Amino acid sequence: MSFLWLIGHNVWSKKVRSMLTASAVAVGVLVVVVLGIVTDSIRSTAAGVLEVGAADFTISQKGLNDILESALTEQQLERVQQEEARARRGCLKIFFGASAGVGKTYAMLSAARVAHAQGVPVTIGVVETHGRPDTEALARDLPRLPLKTVPYRGHQLHEFDLDAALAFGAQHAQALVLLDELAHSNVAGSRHPKRWQDAEELLAAGVDVWSTMNVQHLESLNDIVSGITGIRVWETVPDRLFDEADEVVVVDLPPDELLERLKAGKVYLPN
């Protein structure tokens, strides 16, 4: 009996082991299948995230490139416009001196006569000779625009005619206008309060301008010079315009020679 029991037990054990083995295999297969499904899902999800992320990055990168290209285009356009404006702009030449009487206007007129002889279309817009015979003699042989009459407090004053100068510039290529005393204040009712503003309009229209000024009229040096001389000058020219000048010619005289000119009445003529 014990023998039969042993045989039965062995048979049953084999069946159980077979069943357990089959179950284990089935469970293993199920686990593998489930893991496969989960893995595929994870892979699919990850791929989707990566695709979306890549798409977002592509869109963001494209937007950034568009912005950069737009900014670059705007900068290039602005640079081209600035270069074109500079190309069209007239040239400013300033005859710069330390004081009245050193010969700024004389030097400007002498250089203008040379330019005129070389075929440059030159005209005098306004020249302040202050009655000095030598200066007036230099100006006499140069073309001159008529001055404009401006009524002021019952008087008829003569001022630079900006419109006539602009018309001259429009009629002549590389036109040159002489505009003495850059810091001069125009008569009330003129288009611009200051003569340097007239010069700016001419320059913007492509007309070359030659002008004169003293150091005390430069805005940043006005206080320094007045502190040294004790005399305040109210007519000034902004540093910006001086810095933008294409050429500055320094005109000077030794102090002794300037004093001799003053004594001889060649700077301020007696009334």
mmCIF file of C-alpha atoms in Angstrom:
data_model
loop_
_atom_site.group_PDB
_atom_site.id
_atom_site.type_symbol
_atom_site.label_atom_id
_atom_site.label_comp_id
_atom_site.label_asym_id
_atom_site.label_seq_id
_atom_site.Cartn_x
_atom_site.Cartn_y
_atom_site.Cartn_z
ATOM 1 C CA MET A 1 0.000 0.000 0.000
ATOM 2 C CA SER A 2 2.766 2.207 0.812
ATOM 3 C CA PHE A 3 4.264 1.275 -2.513
ATOM 4 C CA LEU A 4 1.108 2.265 -4.406
ATOM 5 C CA TRP A 5 0.985 5.427 -2.355
ATOM 6 C CA LEU A 6 4.499 6.209 -3.326
ATOM 7 C CA ILE A 7 3.758 5.554 -6.969
ATOM 8 C CA GLY A 8 0.648 7.709 -6.811
ATOM 9 C CA HIS A 9 2.473 10.364 -4.933
ATOM 10 C CA ASN A 10 5.216 10.406 -7.522
ATOM 11 C CA VAL A 11 2.728 10.524 -10.364
ATOM 12 C CA TRP A 12 0.814 13.319 -8.618
ATOM 13 C CA SER A 13 3.998 15.157 -7.916
ATOM 14 C CA LYS A 14 4.970 14.902 -11.573
ATOM 15 C CA LYS A 15 1.565 16.204 -12.611
ATOM 16 C CA VAL A 16 1.816 19.026 -10.101
ATOM 17 C CA ARG A 17 5.292 19.865 -11.257
ATOM 18 C CA SER A 18 4.119 19.711 -14.854
ATOM 19 C CA MET A 19 1.179 21.959 -14.025
ATOM 20 C CA LEU A 20 3.373 24.341 -12.081
ATOM 21 C CA THR A 21 5.925 24.379 -14.842
ATOM 22 C CA ALA A 22 3.228 25.056 -17.425
ATOM 23 C CA SER A 23 1.785 27.756 -15.195
ATOM 24 C CA ALA A 24 5.191 29.291 -14.712
ATOM 25 C CA VAL A 25 5.793 29.234 -18.406
ATOM 26 C CA ALA A 26 2.389 30.810 -19.040
ATOM 27 C CA VAL A 27 3.031 33.443 -16.418
ATOM 28 C CA GLY A 28 6.434 34.056 -17.899
ATOM 29 C CA VAL A 29 4.972 34.401 -21.355
ATOM 30 C CA LEU A 30 2.298 36.721 -19.979
ATOM 31 C CA VAL A 31 4.904 38.806 -18.207
ATOM 32 C CA VAL A 32 6.975 38.997 -21.373
ATOM 33 C CA VAL A 33 3.918 39.974 -23.386
ATOM 34 C CA VAL A 34 2.912 42.570 -20.815
ATOM 35 C CA LEU A 35 6.433 43.912 -20.611
ATOM 36 C CA GLY A 36 6.553 44.060 -24.367
ATOM 37 C CA ILE A 37 3.310 45.990 -24.512
ATOM 38 C CA VAL A 38 4.466 48.358 -21.775
ATOM 39 C CA THR A 39 7.846 48.800 -23.424
ATOM 40 C CA ASP A 40 6.242 49.524 -26.788
ATOM 41 C CA SER A 41 3.941 52.000 -25.092
ATOM 42 C CA ILE A 42 6.832 53.701 -23.365
ATOM 43 C CA ARG A 43 8.774 53.761 -26.582
ATOM 44 C CA SER A 44 5.809 55.169 -28.463
ATOM 45 C CA THR A 45 5.183 57.784 -25.800
ATOM 46 C CA ALA A 46 8.838 58.734 -25.642
ATOM 47 C CA ALA A 47 9.010 58.961 -29.415
ATOM 48 C CA GLY A 48 5.932 61.146 -29.390
ATOM 49 C CA VAL A 49 7.421 63.404 -26.737
ATOM 50 C CA LEU A 50 10.664 63.608 -28.644
ATOM 51 C CA GLU A 51 8.821 64.362 -31.873
ATOM 52 C CA VAL A 52 6.742 67.065 -30.180
ATOM 53 C CA GLY A 53 9.819 68.441 -28.459
ATOM 54 C CA ALA A 54 11.720 68.437 -31.724
ATOM 55 C CA ALA A 55 8.825 70.129 -33.459
ATOM 56 C CA ASP A 56 8.606 72.756 -30.709
ATOM 57 C CA PHE A 57 12.345 73.262 -30.876
ATOM 58 C CA THR A 58 12.171 73.546 -34.649
ATOM 59 C CA ILE A 59 9.375 76.082 -34.412
ATOM 60 C CA SER A 60 11.182 77.999 -31.688
ATOM 61 C CA GLN A 61 14.428 77.892 -33.612
ATOM 62 C CA LYS A 62 12.675 79.048 -36.774
ATOM 63 C CA GLY A 63 11.036 81.894 -34.884
ATOM 64 C CA LEU A 64 14.381 82.892 -33.405
ATOM 65 C CA ASN A 65 16.004 82.775 -36.835
ATOM 66 C CA ASP A 66 13.217 84.914 -38.267
ATOM 67 C CA ILE A 67 13.710 87.473 -35.494
ATOM 68 C CA LEU A 68 17.476 87.489 -35.994
ATOM 69 C CA GLU A 69 17.116 87.764 -39.768
ATOM 70 C CA SER A 70 14.580 90.568 -39.344
ATOM 71 C CA ALA A 71 16.820 92.424 -36.900
ATOM 72 C CA LEU A 72 19.812 91.929 -39.174
ATOM 73 C CA THR A 73 17.826 93.155 -42.144
ATOM 74 C CA GLU A 74 16.708 96.235 -40.216
ATOM 75 C CA GLN A 75 20.283 96.945 -39.132
ATOM 76 C CA GLN A 76 21.544 96.513 -42.677
ATOM 77 C CA LEU A 77 18.781 98.745 -44.009
ATOM 78 C CA GLU A 78 19.540 101.392 -41.398
ATOM 79 C CA ARG A 79 23.254 101.205 -42.236
ATOM 80 C CA VAL A 80 22.534 101.559 -45.954
ATOM 81 C CA GLN A 81 20.224 104.508 -45.289
ATOM 82 C CA GLN A 82 22.886 106.178 -43.139
ATOM 83 C CA GLU A 83 25.519 105.639 -45.813
ATOM 84 C CA GLU A 84 23.205 107.029 -48.472
ATOM 85 C CA ALA A 85 22.434 110.058 -46.282
ATOM 86 C CA ARG A 86 26.162 110.658 -45.755
ATOM 87 C CA ALA A 87 26.775 110.311 -49.477
ATOM 88 C CA ARG A 88 24.059 112.871 -50.245
ATOM 89 C CA ARG A 89 25.064 115.215 -47.426
ATOM 90 C CA GLY A 90 27.186 118.246 -48.212
ATOM 91 C CA CYS A 91 30.634 118.780 -46.671
ATOM 92 C CA LEU A 92 31.183 121.248 -43.849
ATOM 93 C CA LYS A 93 34.460 123.120 -43.549
ATOM 94 C CA ILE A 94 35.015 125.419 -40.566
ATOM 95 C CA PHE A 95 37.685 128.111 -40.341
ATOM 96 C CA PHE A 96 38.317 128.152 -36.607
ATOM 97 C CA GLY A 97 40.089 130.878 -34.648
ATOM 98 C CA ALA A 98 40.886 131.916 -31.092
ATOM 99 C CA SER A 99 39.483 135.424 -31.436
ATOM 100 C CA ALA A 100 38.172 138.025 -33.818
ATOM 101 C CA GLY A 101 40.725 139.525 -36.187
ATOM 102 C CA VAL A 102 42.964 136.504 -36.700
ATOM 103 C CA GLY A 103 41.879 136.249 -40.362
ATOM 104 C CA LYS A 104 39.217 133.502 -40.505
ATOM 105 C CA THR A 105 37.011 135.228 -43.098
ATOM 106 C CA TYR A 106 40.086 136.280 -45.071
ATOM 107 C CA ALA A 107 41.355 132.689 -45.120
ATOM 108 C CA MET A 108 37.935 131.382 -46.155
ATOM 109 C CA LEU A 109 37.640 133.869 -49.021
ATOM 110 C CA SER A 110 41.207 133.161 -50.190
ATOM 111 C CA ALA A 111 40.469 129.415 -50.323
ATOM 112 C CA ALA A 112 37.144 130.086 -52.055
ATOM 113 C CA ARG A 113 38.851 132.104 -54.781
ATOM 114 C CA VAL A 114 41.153 129.150 -55.470
ATOM 115 C CA ALA A 115 38.194 126.768 -55.601
ATOM 116 C CA HIS A 116 36.318 129.122 -57.916
ATOM 117 C CA ALA A 117 39.322 129.321 -60.244
ATOM 118 C CA GLN A 118 39.322 125.512 -60.355
ATOM 119 C CA GLY A 119 35.725 125.462 -61.572
ATOM 120 C CA VAL A 120 33.880 124.795 -58.317
ATOM 121 C CA PRO A 121 30.472 126.541 -58.314
ATOM 122 C CA VAL A 122 31.014 128.903 -55.378
ATOM 123 C CA THR A 123 28.749 131.649 -54.120
ATOM 124 C CA ILE A 124 28.800 133.940 -51.122
ATOM 125 C CA GLY A 125 25.715 133.395 -49.019
ATOM 126 C CA VAL A 126 26.762 135.970 -46.458
ATOM 127 C CA VAL A 127 30.145 137.420 -45.546
ATOM 128 C CA GLU A 128 30.739 139.832 -42.692
ATOM 129 C CA THR A 129 33.669 141.994 -43.802
ATOM 130 C CA HIS A 130 33.131 144.536 -41.000
ATOM 131 C CA GLY A 131 34.341 147.178 -43.439
ATOM 132 C CA ARG A 132 37.849 145.746 -43.713
ATOM 133 C CA PRO A 133 39.187 146.796 -47.143
ATOM 134 C CA ASP A 134 41.370 143.703 -47.684
ATOM 135 C CA THR A 135 38.495 141.364 -46.899
ATOM 136 C CA GLU A 136 36.075 143.281 -49.101
ATOM 137 C CA ALA A 137 38.554 143.149 -51.978
ATOM 138 C CA LEU A 138 38.711 139.358 -51.747
ATOM 139 C CA ALA A 139 34.934 139.048 -51.737
ATOM 140 C CA ARG A 140 34.421 141.416 -54.649
ATOM 141 C CA ASP A 141 35.374 138.925 -57.383
ATOM 142 C CA LEU A 142 33.255 136.050 -56.102
ATOM 143 C CA PRO A 143 29.606 135.397 -57.051
ATOM 144 C CA ARG A 144 27.228 136.526 -54.341
ATOM 145 C CA LEU A 145 23.598 135.785 -53.478
ATOM 146 C CA PRO A 146 21.495 138.840 -52.691
ATOM 147 C CA LEU A 147 20.534 139.183 -49.050
ATOM 148 C CA LYS A 148 16.929 138.943 -47.929
ATOM 149 C CA THR A 149 15.241 141.977 -46.402
ATOM 150 C CA VAL A 150 13.517 141.224 -43.111
ATOM 151 C CA PRO A 151 11.379 143.828 -41.301
ATOM 152 C CA TYR A 152 12.195 144.060 -37.598
ATOM 153 C CA ARG A 153 10.793 146.630 -35.154
ATOM 154 C CA GLY A 154 10.334 149.275 -37.788
ATOM 155 C CA HIS A 155 13.661 148.607 -39.461
ATOM 156 C CA GLN A 156 14.653 146.716 -42.604
ATOM 157 C CA LEU A 157 17.426 144.275 -41.820
ATOM 158 C CA HIS A 158 19.402 142.197 -44.294
ATOM 159 C CA GLU A 159 19.795 138.479 -43.664
ATOM 160 C CA PHE A 160 21.091 135.413 -45.433
ATOM 161 C CA ASP A 161 18.588 134.065 -47.992
ATOM 162 C CA LEU A 162 18.396 130.339 -47.274
ATOM 163 C CA ASP A 163 15.925 129.607 -50.066
ATOM 164 C CA ALA A 164 18.153 131.309 -52.639
ATOM 165 C CA ALA A 165 21.101 129.211 -51.432
ATOM 166 C CA LEU A 166 19.054 126.011 -51.681
ATOM 167 C CA ALA A 167 18.034 126.959 -55.226
ATOM 168 C CA PHE A 168 21.690 127.577 -56.092
ATOM 169 C CA GLY A 169 22.543 124.140 -54.742
ATOM 170 C CA ALA A 170 19.780 122.524 -56.782
ATOM 171 C CA GLN A 171 21.076 124.153 -59.950
ATOM 172 C CA HIS A 172 24.746 123.243 -59.507
ATOM 173 C CA ALA A 173 26.387 119.933 -58.745
ATOM 174 C CA GLN A 174 28.901 120.151 -55.865
ATOM 175 C CA ALA A 175 27.717 123.654 -55.048
ATOM 176 C CA LEU A 176 29.613 125.550 -52.352
ATOM 177 C CA VAL A 177 28.045 128.287 -50.229
ATOM 178 C CA LEU A 178 30.102 130.596 -47.998
ATOM 179 C CA LEU A 179 28.290 131.254 -44.748
ATOM 180 C CA ASP A 180 30.306 133.509 -42.469
ATOM 181 C CA GLU A 181 29.905 133.610 -38.662
ATOM 182 C CA LEU A 182 28.314 130.248 -37.950
ATOM 183 C CA ALA A 183 27.138 131.255 -34.451
ATOM 184 C CA HIS A 184 25.141 134.265 -35.705
ATOM 185 C CA SER A 185 21.552 134.671 -34.437
ATOM 186 C CA ASN A 186 19.049 135.272 -37.227
ATOM 187 C CA VAL A 187 16.457 137.993 -37.079
ATOM 188 C CA ALA A 188 13.150 136.992 -35.491
ATOM 189 C CA GLY A 189 10.836 135.630 -38.178
ATOM 190 C CA SER A 190 13.591 133.778 -40.018
ATOM 191 C CA ARG A 191 13.071 130.085 -40.707
ATOM 192 C CA HIS A 192 15.774 129.145 -38.202
ATOM 193 C CA PRO A 193 16.839 131.016 -35.061
ATOM 194 C CA LYS A 194 20.539 130.337 -35.711
ATOM 195 C CA ARG A 195 22.755 130.466 -38.776
ATOM 196 C CA TRP A 196 24.258 127.061 -37.971
ATOM 197 C CA GLN A 197 20.745 125.680 -38.463
ATOM 198 C CA ASP A 198 20.694 127.262 -41.925
ATOM 199 C CA ALA A 199 23.993 125.473 -42.550
ATOM 200 C CA GLU A 200 22.483 122.161 -41.452
ATOM 201 C CA GLU A 201 19.605 122.516 -43.908
ATOM 202 C CA LEU A 202 22.041 123.250 -46.715
ATOM 203 C CA LEU A 203 24.191 120.260 -45.783
ATOM 204 C CA ALA A 204 21.152 117.978 -45.673
ATOM 205 C CA ALA A 205 20.282 119.165 -49.191
ATOM 206 C CA GLY A 206 23.738 118.122 -50.424
ATOM 207 C CA VAL A 207 25.224 121.630 -50.544
ATOM 208 C CA ASP A 208 28.788 122.146 -49.313
ATOM 209 C CA VAL A 209 29.187 124.855 -46.691
ATOM 210 C CA TRP A 210 32.253 126.786 -45.558
ATOM 211 C CA SER A 211 31.899 128.859 -42.434
ATOM 212 C CA THR A 212 33.822 130.595 -39.644
ATOM 213 C CA MET A 213 33.673 130.658 -35.864
ATOM 214 C CA ASN A 214 35.728 131.511 -32.784
ATOM 215 C CA VAL A 215 36.581 129.156 -29.959
ATOM 216 C CA GLN A 216 34.362 130.978 -27.451
ATOM 217 C CA HIS A 217 31.314 130.146 -29.579
ATOM 218 C CA LEU A 218 31.807 126.408 -29.162
ATOM 219 C CA GLU A 219 29.165 125.344 -26.666
ATOM 220 C CA SER A 220 31.352 123.161 -24.442
ATOM 221 C CA LEU A 221 34.110 125.809 -24.205
ATOM 222 C CA ASN A 222 31.874 128.828 -23.717
ATOM 223 C CA ASP A 223 32.021 128.775 -19.910
ATOM 224 C CA ILE A 224 35.776 128.151 -19.855
ATOM 225 C CA VAL A 225 36.552 131.045 -22.186
ATOM 226 C CA SER A 226 34.173 133.406 -20.386
ATOM 227 C CA GLY A 227 35.838 132.432 -17.093
ATOM 228 C CA ILE A 228 39.218 133.437 -18.539
ATOM 229 C CA THR A 229 38.203 136.604 -20.372
ATOM 230 C CA GLY A 230 35.382 137.725 -18.102
ATOM 231 C CA ILE A 231 33.172 138.230 -21.169
ATOM 232 C CA ARG A 232 30.129 136.024 -21.728
ATOM 233 C CA VAL A 233 29.244 135.135 -25.316
ATOM 234 C CA TRP A 234 25.617 134.109 -25.763
ATOM 235 C CA GLU A 235 25.756 132.904 -29.362
ATOM 236 C CA THR A 236 27.009 129.319 -29.446
ATOM 237 C CA VAL A 237 27.345 126.394 -31.835
ATOM 238 C CA PRO A 238 26.648 122.845 -30.590
ATOM 239 C CA ASP A 239 29.654 120.545 -30.299
ATOM 240 C CA ARG A 240 27.782 117.969 -32.375
ATOM 241 C CA LEU A 241 27.949 120.128 -35.503
ATOM 242 C CA PHE A 242 31.607 120.961 -34.909
ATOM 243 C CA ASP A 243 32.423 117.264 -34.440
ATOM 244 C CA GLU A 244 30.586 116.387 -37.660
ATOM 245 C CA ALA A 245 32.594 118.903 -39.698
ATOM 246 C CA ASP A 246 34.512 117.288 -42.542
ATOM 247 C CA GLU A 247 37.407 119.698 -42.110
ATOM 248 C CA VAL A 248 38.491 122.266 -39.522
ATOM 249 C CA VAL A 249 41.096 124.848 -40.510
ATOM 250 C CA VAL A 250 42.738 126.535 -37.532
ATOM 251 C CA VAL A 251 43.500 130.189 -38.245
ATOM 252 C CA ASP A 252 45.748 131.971 -35.767
ATOM 253 C CA LEU A 253 48.093 134.891 -35.288
ATOM 254 C CA PRO A 254 50.844 135.585 -32.750
ATOM 255 C CA PRO A 255 49.529 137.819 -29.926
ATOM 256 C CA ASP A 256 51.830 140.711 -30.846
ATOM 257 C CA GLU A 257 50.646 140.715 -34.450
ATOM 258 C CA LEU A 258 47.004 140.595 -33.385
ATOM 259 C CA LEU A 259 47.564 143.559 -31.054
ATOM 260 C CA GLU A 260 49.120 145.489 -33.934
ATOM 261 C CA ARG A 261 46.073 144.749 -36.067
ATOM 262 C CA LEU A 262 43.823 145.991 -33.274
ATOM 263 C CA LYS A 263 45.808 149.226 -32.950
ATOM 264 C CA ALA A 264 45.728 149.725 -36.711
ATOM 265 C CA GLY A 265 41.943 149.405 -36.741
ATOM 266 C CA LYS A 266 41.993 146.257 -38.880
ATOM 267 C CA VAL A 267 39.866 144.216 -36.485
ATOM 268 C CA TYR A 268 37.216 146.634 -35.220
ATOM 269 C CA LEU A 269 36.968 149.744 -37.358
ATOM 270 C CA PRO A 270 36.293 153.038 -35.552
ATOM 271 C CA ASN A 271 32.763 154.400 -35.870
#
